[in-house]
Amino acid sequence: MRRILFLLALSAILPWGAQAQRELLSPRDLEIVLEKWPNAERLSTGLWTQLITPSNGPKPERGEMVSVLYTGSLLDGTVFDSAKDPTKPFTFQLDRGKVIKGWEYGLLGMRKGEKRLLIVPYELGYGTRGRSPDIPRAATLVFEVELIDIKPRSLPGQ
């Protein structure tokens, strides 16, 4: 009886775990990504990433403030947003829902001084709705991101 209950519990858990590993890019978008960026790697989150400039700097942790320079484009190369001025980087707190999930996952794996390509499936980006007028529905997004600064969380009373 224990064995049957164990197998039933396991069968309920396995499909959930397998779903986390499924490909989030559409077949058409996957073909484009593999052709344009053959060295890109898929993370377990479904995010695709490719190292551009390595670094030995520290990695940010959840809740820390990060500053980045970036260019965001669609798969066809159309740029929809950017922050490239080092005196005016885009700064936000990690793991607080301030940016799309693709950025959260990608930046948590980066090091200060590193530049990466983040290829974000629509499920980790702006979803099926997109962001009018610049990002169409269910769009795969491509970001070239450079992590230029990490500020540790401040503790209450500091």
PDB file of C-alpha atoms in Angstrom:
ATOM      1  CA  MET A   1       0.000   0.000   0.000  1.00  0.00           C
ATOM      2  CA  ARG A   2       2.838   2.406   0.851  1.00  0.00           C
ATOM      3  CA  ARG A   3       4.457   1.724  -2.498  1.00  0.00           C
ATOM      4  CA  ILE A   4       1.213   2.530  -4.351  1.00  0.00           C
ATOM      5  CA  LEU A   5       0.776   5.787  -2.436  1.00  0.00           C
ATOM      6  CA  PHE A   6       4.398   6.714  -3.151  1.00  0.00           C
ATOM      7  CA  LEU A   7       3.972   6.029  -6.867  1.00  0.00           C
ATOM      8  CA  LEU A   8       0.750   8.047  -6.968  1.00  0.00           C
ATOM      9  CA  ALA A   9       2.435  10.973  -5.217  1.00  0.00           C
ATOM     10  CA  LEU A  10       5.424  10.741  -7.554  1.00  0.00           C
ATOM     11  CA  SER A  11       3.211  10.675 -10.643  1.00  0.00           C
ATOM     12  CA  ALA A  12       1.469  13.836  -9.440  1.00  0.00           C
ATOM     13  CA  ILE A  13       4.786  15.644  -8.944  1.00  0.00           C
ATOM     14  CA  LEU A  14       6.630  14.547 -12.108  1.00  0.00           C
ATOM     15  CA  PRO A  15       4.387  16.282 -14.654  1.00  0.00           C
ATOM     16  CA  TRP A  16       4.813  19.546 -12.756  1.00  0.00           C
ATOM     17  CA  GLY A  17       8.605  19.215 -12.781  1.00  0.00           C
ATOM     18  CA  ALA A  18       8.623  18.239 -16.445  1.00  0.00           C
ATOM     19  CA  GLN A  19       6.569  21.310 -17.306  1.00  0.00           C
ATOM     20  CA  ALA A  20       9.242  23.573 -15.813  1.00  0.00           C
ATOM     21  CA  GLN A  21      11.676  22.067 -18.321  1.00  0.00           C
ATOM     22  CA  ARG A  22       9.502  22.523 -21.429  1.00  0.00           C
ATOM     23  CA  GLU A  23      10.611  24.798 -24.245  1.00  0.00           C
ATOM     24  CA  LEU A  24       8.905  28.187 -23.973  1.00  0.00           C
ATOM     25  CA  LEU A  25       9.888  29.457 -27.414  1.00  0.00           C
ATOM     26  CA  SER A  26       7.575  28.733 -30.314  1.00  0.00           C
ATOM     27  CA  PRO A  27       9.087  26.398 -32.936  1.00  0.00           C
ATOM     28  CA  ARG A  28       9.521  29.347 -35.336  1.00  0.00           C
ATOM     29  CA  ASP A  29      11.215  31.520 -32.689  1.00  0.00           C
ATOM     30  CA  LEU A  30      13.395  28.623 -31.546  1.00  0.00           C
ATOM     31  CA  GLU A  31      14.608  28.142 -35.121  1.00  0.00           C
ATOM     32  CA  ILE A  32      15.507  31.851 -35.368  1.00  0.00           C
ATOM     33  CA  VAL A  33      17.318  31.815 -32.008  1.00  0.00           C
ATOM     34  CA  LEU A  34      19.339  28.706 -32.872  1.00  0.00           C
ATOM     35  CA  GLU A  35      20.308  30.214 -36.226  1.00  0.00           C
ATOM     36  CA  LYS A  36      21.242  33.700 -34.935  1.00  0.00           C
ATOM     37  CA  TRP A  37      22.791  32.644 -31.619  1.00  0.00           C
ATOM     38  CA  PRO A  38      24.086  29.060 -31.932  1.00  0.00           C
ATOM     39  CA  ASN A  39      26.029  29.396 -28.653  1.00  0.00           C
ATOM     40  CA  ALA A  40      23.005  30.437 -26.593  1.00  0.00           C
ATOM     41  CA  GLU A  41      22.035  28.147 -23.733  1.00  0.00           C
ATOM     42  CA  ARG A  42      18.564  27.445 -22.373  1.00  0.00           C
ATOM     43  CA  LEU A  43      18.232  27.724 -18.614  1.00  0.00           C
ATOM     44  CA  SER A  44      15.804  25.582 -16.627  1.00  0.00           C
ATOM     45  CA  THR A  45      13.523  28.632 -16.379  1.00  0.00           C
ATOM     46  CA  GLY A  46      13.075  28.691 -20.167  1.00  0.00           C
ATOM     47  CA  LEU A  47      15.237  31.796 -20.564  1.00  0.00           C
ATOM     48  CA  TRP A  48      17.959  31.610 -23.222  1.00  0.00           C
ATOM     49  CA  THR A  49      21.258  33.359 -22.548  1.00  0.00           C
ATOM     50  CA  GLN A  50      24.618  33.890 -24.199  1.00  0.00           C
ATOM     51  CA  LEU A  51      27.723  35.359 -22.584  1.00  0.00           C
ATOM     52  CA  ILE A  52      29.156  38.336 -24.482  1.00  0.00           C
ATOM     53  CA  THR A  53      31.718  39.766 -22.041  1.00  0.00           C
ATOM     54  CA  PRO A  54      32.809  37.651 -19.061  1.00  0.00           C
ATOM     55  CA  SER A  55      33.618  39.009 -15.605  1.00  0.00           C
ATOM     56  CA  ASN A  56      34.834  37.701 -12.261  1.00  0.00           C
ATOM     57  CA  GLY A  57      32.776  40.264 -10.338  1.00  0.00           C
ATOM     58  CA  PRO A  58      30.230  39.395  -7.665  1.00  0.00           C
ATOM     59  CA  LYS A  59      26.747  38.116  -8.449  1.00  0.00           C
ATOM     60  CA  PRO A  60      23.726  40.027  -7.187  1.00  0.00           C
ATOM     61  CA  GLU A  61      21.389  38.507  -4.636  1.00  0.00           C
ATOM     62  CA  ARG A  62      17.630  38.770  -4.318  1.00  0.00           C
ATOM     63  CA  GLY A  63      16.601  42.139  -2.924  1.00  0.00           C
ATOM     64  CA  GLU A  64      19.761  43.986  -3.968  1.00  0.00           C
ATOM     65  CA  MET A  65      19.706  47.056  -6.188  1.00  0.00           C
ATOM     66  CA  VAL A  66      21.272  46.546  -9.609  1.00  0.00           C
ATOM     67  CA  SER A  67      22.155  49.040 -12.323  1.00  0.00           C
ATOM     68  CA  VAL A  68      22.264  47.960 -15.947  1.00  0.00           C
ATOM     69  CA  LEU A  69      22.820  49.267 -19.430  1.00  0.00           C
ATOM     70  CA  TYR A  70      20.707  47.529 -22.052  1.00  0.00           C
ATOM     71  CA  THR A  71      19.171  47.447 -25.475  1.00  0.00           C
ATOM     72  CA  GLY A  72      15.903  45.592 -26.023  1.00  0.00           C
ATOM     73  CA  SER A  73      14.817  44.381 -29.433  1.00  0.00           C
ATOM     74  CA  LEU A  74      12.435  42.012 -31.144  1.00  0.00           C
ATOM     75  CA  LEU A  75      13.734  38.898 -32.889  1.00  0.00           C
ATOM     76  CA  ASP A  76      13.761  40.780 -36.201  1.00  0.00           C
ATOM     77  CA  GLY A  77      16.190  43.340 -34.724  1.00  0.00           C
ATOM     78  CA  THR A  78      13.680  46.163 -34.181  1.00  0.00           C
ATOM     79  CA  VAL A  79      14.844  48.086 -31.089  1.00  0.00           C
ATOM     80  CA  PHE A  80      11.997  48.993 -28.738  1.00  0.00           C
ATOM     81  CA  ASP A  81      13.898  50.302 -25.689  1.00  0.00           C
ATOM     82  CA  SER A  82      17.372  51.084 -24.407  1.00  0.00           C
ATOM     83  CA  ALA A  83      19.399  52.651 -21.634  1.00  0.00           C
ATOM     84  CA  LYS A  84      22.993  53.011 -22.859  1.00  0.00           C
ATOM     85  CA  ASP A  85      24.217  56.108 -21.049  1.00  0.00           C
ATOM     86  CA  PRO A  86      26.532  55.009 -18.178  1.00  0.00           C
ATOM     87  CA  THR A  87      25.609  58.172 -16.259  1.00  0.00           C
ATOM     88  CA  LYS A  88      21.910  57.219 -16.392  1.00  0.00           C
ATOM     89  CA  PRO A  89      21.696  53.411 -16.022  1.00  0.00           C
ATOM     90  CA  PHE A  90      18.431  51.617 -15.360  1.00  0.00           C
ATOM     91  CA  THR A  91      18.391  50.781 -11.640  1.00  0.00           C
ATOM     92  CA  PHE A  92      15.931  48.532  -9.820  1.00  0.00           C
ATOM     93  CA  GLN A  93      15.649  46.102  -6.933  1.00  0.00           C
ATOM     94  CA  LEU A  94      15.884  42.427  -7.832  1.00  0.00           C
ATOM     95  CA  ASP A  95      13.080  40.023  -6.976  1.00  0.00           C
ATOM     96  CA  ARG A  96      10.480  42.681  -6.271  1.00  0.00           C
ATOM     97  CA  GLY A  97       8.408  42.352  -9.450  1.00  0.00           C
ATOM     98  CA  LYS A  98       9.727  45.590 -10.954  1.00  0.00           C
ATOM     99  CA  VAL A  99      10.904  43.987 -14.205  1.00  0.00           C
ATOM    100  CA  ILE A 100       9.888  41.047 -16.368  1.00  0.00           C
ATOM    101  CA  LYS A 101      10.676  37.528 -15.120  1.00  0.00           C
ATOM    102  CA  GLY A 102      13.243  37.020 -17.898  1.00  0.00           C
ATOM    103  CA  TRP A 103      15.309  39.858 -16.453  1.00  0.00           C
ATOM    104  CA  GLU A 104      14.962  38.579 -12.889  1.00  0.00           C
ATOM    105  CA  TYR A 105      16.209  35.123 -13.893  1.00  0.00           C
ATOM    106  CA  GLY A 106      18.940  36.466 -16.165  1.00  0.00           C
ATOM    107  CA  LEU A 107      20.386  39.075 -13.815  1.00  0.00           C
ATOM    108  CA  LEU A 108      20.505  36.716 -10.841  1.00  0.00           C
ATOM    109  CA  GLY A 109      22.953  34.620 -12.874  1.00  0.00           C
ATOM    110  CA  MET A 110      25.152  37.514 -14.018  1.00  0.00           C
ATOM    111  CA  ARG A 111      28.281  39.034 -12.498  1.00  0.00           C
ATOM    112  CA  LYS A 112      29.099  42.715 -12.074  1.00  0.00           C
ATOM    113  CA  GLY A 113      30.883  43.876 -15.230  1.00  0.00           C
ATOM    114  CA  GLU A 114      29.441  41.067 -17.334  1.00  0.00           C
ATOM    115  CA  LYS A 115      27.513  41.562 -20.549  1.00  0.00           C
ATOM    116  CA  ARG A 116      24.964  38.968 -21.665  1.00  0.00           C
ATOM    117  CA  LEU A 117      22.337  38.388 -24.248  1.00  0.00           C
ATOM    118  CA  LEU A 118      18.987  37.471 -22.689  1.00  0.00           C
ATOM    119  CA  ILE A 119      16.502  35.856 -25.058  1.00  0.00           C
ATOM    120  CA  VAL A 120      13.153  36.089 -23.311  1.00  0.00           C
ATOM    121  CA  PRO A 121      10.177  33.934 -24.342  1.00  0.00           C
ATOM    122  CA  TYR A 122       6.862  35.806 -24.152  1.00  0.00           C
ATOM    123  CA  GLU A 123       5.847  33.870 -21.020  1.00  0.00           C
ATOM    124  CA  LEU A 124       8.814  35.459 -19.184  1.00  0.00           C
ATOM    125  CA  GLY A 125       8.283  38.818 -20.874  1.00  0.00           C
ATOM    126  CA  TYR A 126       5.084  40.712 -21.618  1.00  0.00           C
ATOM    127  CA  GLY A 127       2.913  37.642 -22.150  1.00  0.00           C
ATOM    128  CA  THR A 128       0.225  37.182 -24.744  1.00  0.00           C
ATOM    129  CA  ARG A 129      -0.822  40.833 -24.511  1.00  0.00           C
ATOM    130  CA  GLY A 130       2.534  42.414 -25.361  1.00  0.00           C
ATOM    131  CA  ARG A 131       3.125  46.089 -24.552  1.00  0.00           C
ATOM    132  CA  SER A 132       1.478  48.379 -27.035  1.00  0.00           C
ATOM    133  CA  PRO A 133       2.644  49.979 -29.246  1.00  0.00           C
ATOM    134  CA  ASP A 134       6.228  48.663 -29.230  1.00  0.00           C
ATOM    135  CA  ILE A 135       5.955  44.992 -28.292  1.00  0.00           C
ATOM    136  CA  PRO A 136       3.504  42.783 -30.163  1.00  0.00           C
ATOM    137  CA  ARG A 137       1.486  39.992 -28.567  1.00  0.00           C
ATOM    138  CA  ALA A 138       3.433  36.852 -27.593  1.00  0.00           C
ATOM    139  CA  ALA A 139       6.753  38.399 -28.659  1.00  0.00           C
ATOM    140  CA  THR A 140      10.120  36.827 -27.934  1.00  0.00           C
ATOM    141  CA  LEU A 141      12.423  39.610 -26.742  1.00  0.00           C
ATOM    142  CA  VAL A 142      16.197  39.970 -27.037  1.00  0.00           C
ATOM    143  CA  PHE A 143      18.130  42.083 -24.548  1.00  0.00           C
ATOM    144  CA  GLU A 144      21.815  42.886 -24.530  1.00  0.00           C
ATOM    145  CA  VAL A 145      22.396  43.635 -20.843  1.00  0.00           C
ATOM    146  CA  GLU A 146      25.503  44.827 -19.004  1.00  0.00           C
ATOM    147  CA  LEU A 147      25.437  44.635 -15.196  1.00  0.00           C
ATOM    148  CA  ILE A 148      27.390  47.715 -14.130  1.00  0.00           C
ATOM    149  CA  ASP A 149      26.651  47.963 -10.409  1.00  0.00           C
ATOM    150  CA  ILE A 150      25.259  46.073  -7.421  1.00  0.00           C
ATOM    151  CA  LYS A 151      24.219  47.812  -4.219  1.00  0.00           C
ATOM    152  CA  PRO A 152      23.711  45.557  -1.194  1.00  0.00           C
ATOM    153  CA  ARG A 153      20.354  45.702   0.565  1.00  0.00           C
ATOM    154  CA  SER A 154      20.306  48.168   3.372  1.00  0.00           C
ATOM    155  CA  LEU A 155      19.257  46.791   6.716  1.00  0.00           C
ATOM    156  CA  PRO A 156      16.689  48.682   8.810  1.00  0.00           C
ATOM    157  CA  GLY A 157      18.420  51.271  10.990  1.00  0.00           C
ATOM    158  CA  GLN A 158      21.413  51.744   8.675  1.00  0.00           C
TER     159      GLN A 158
END
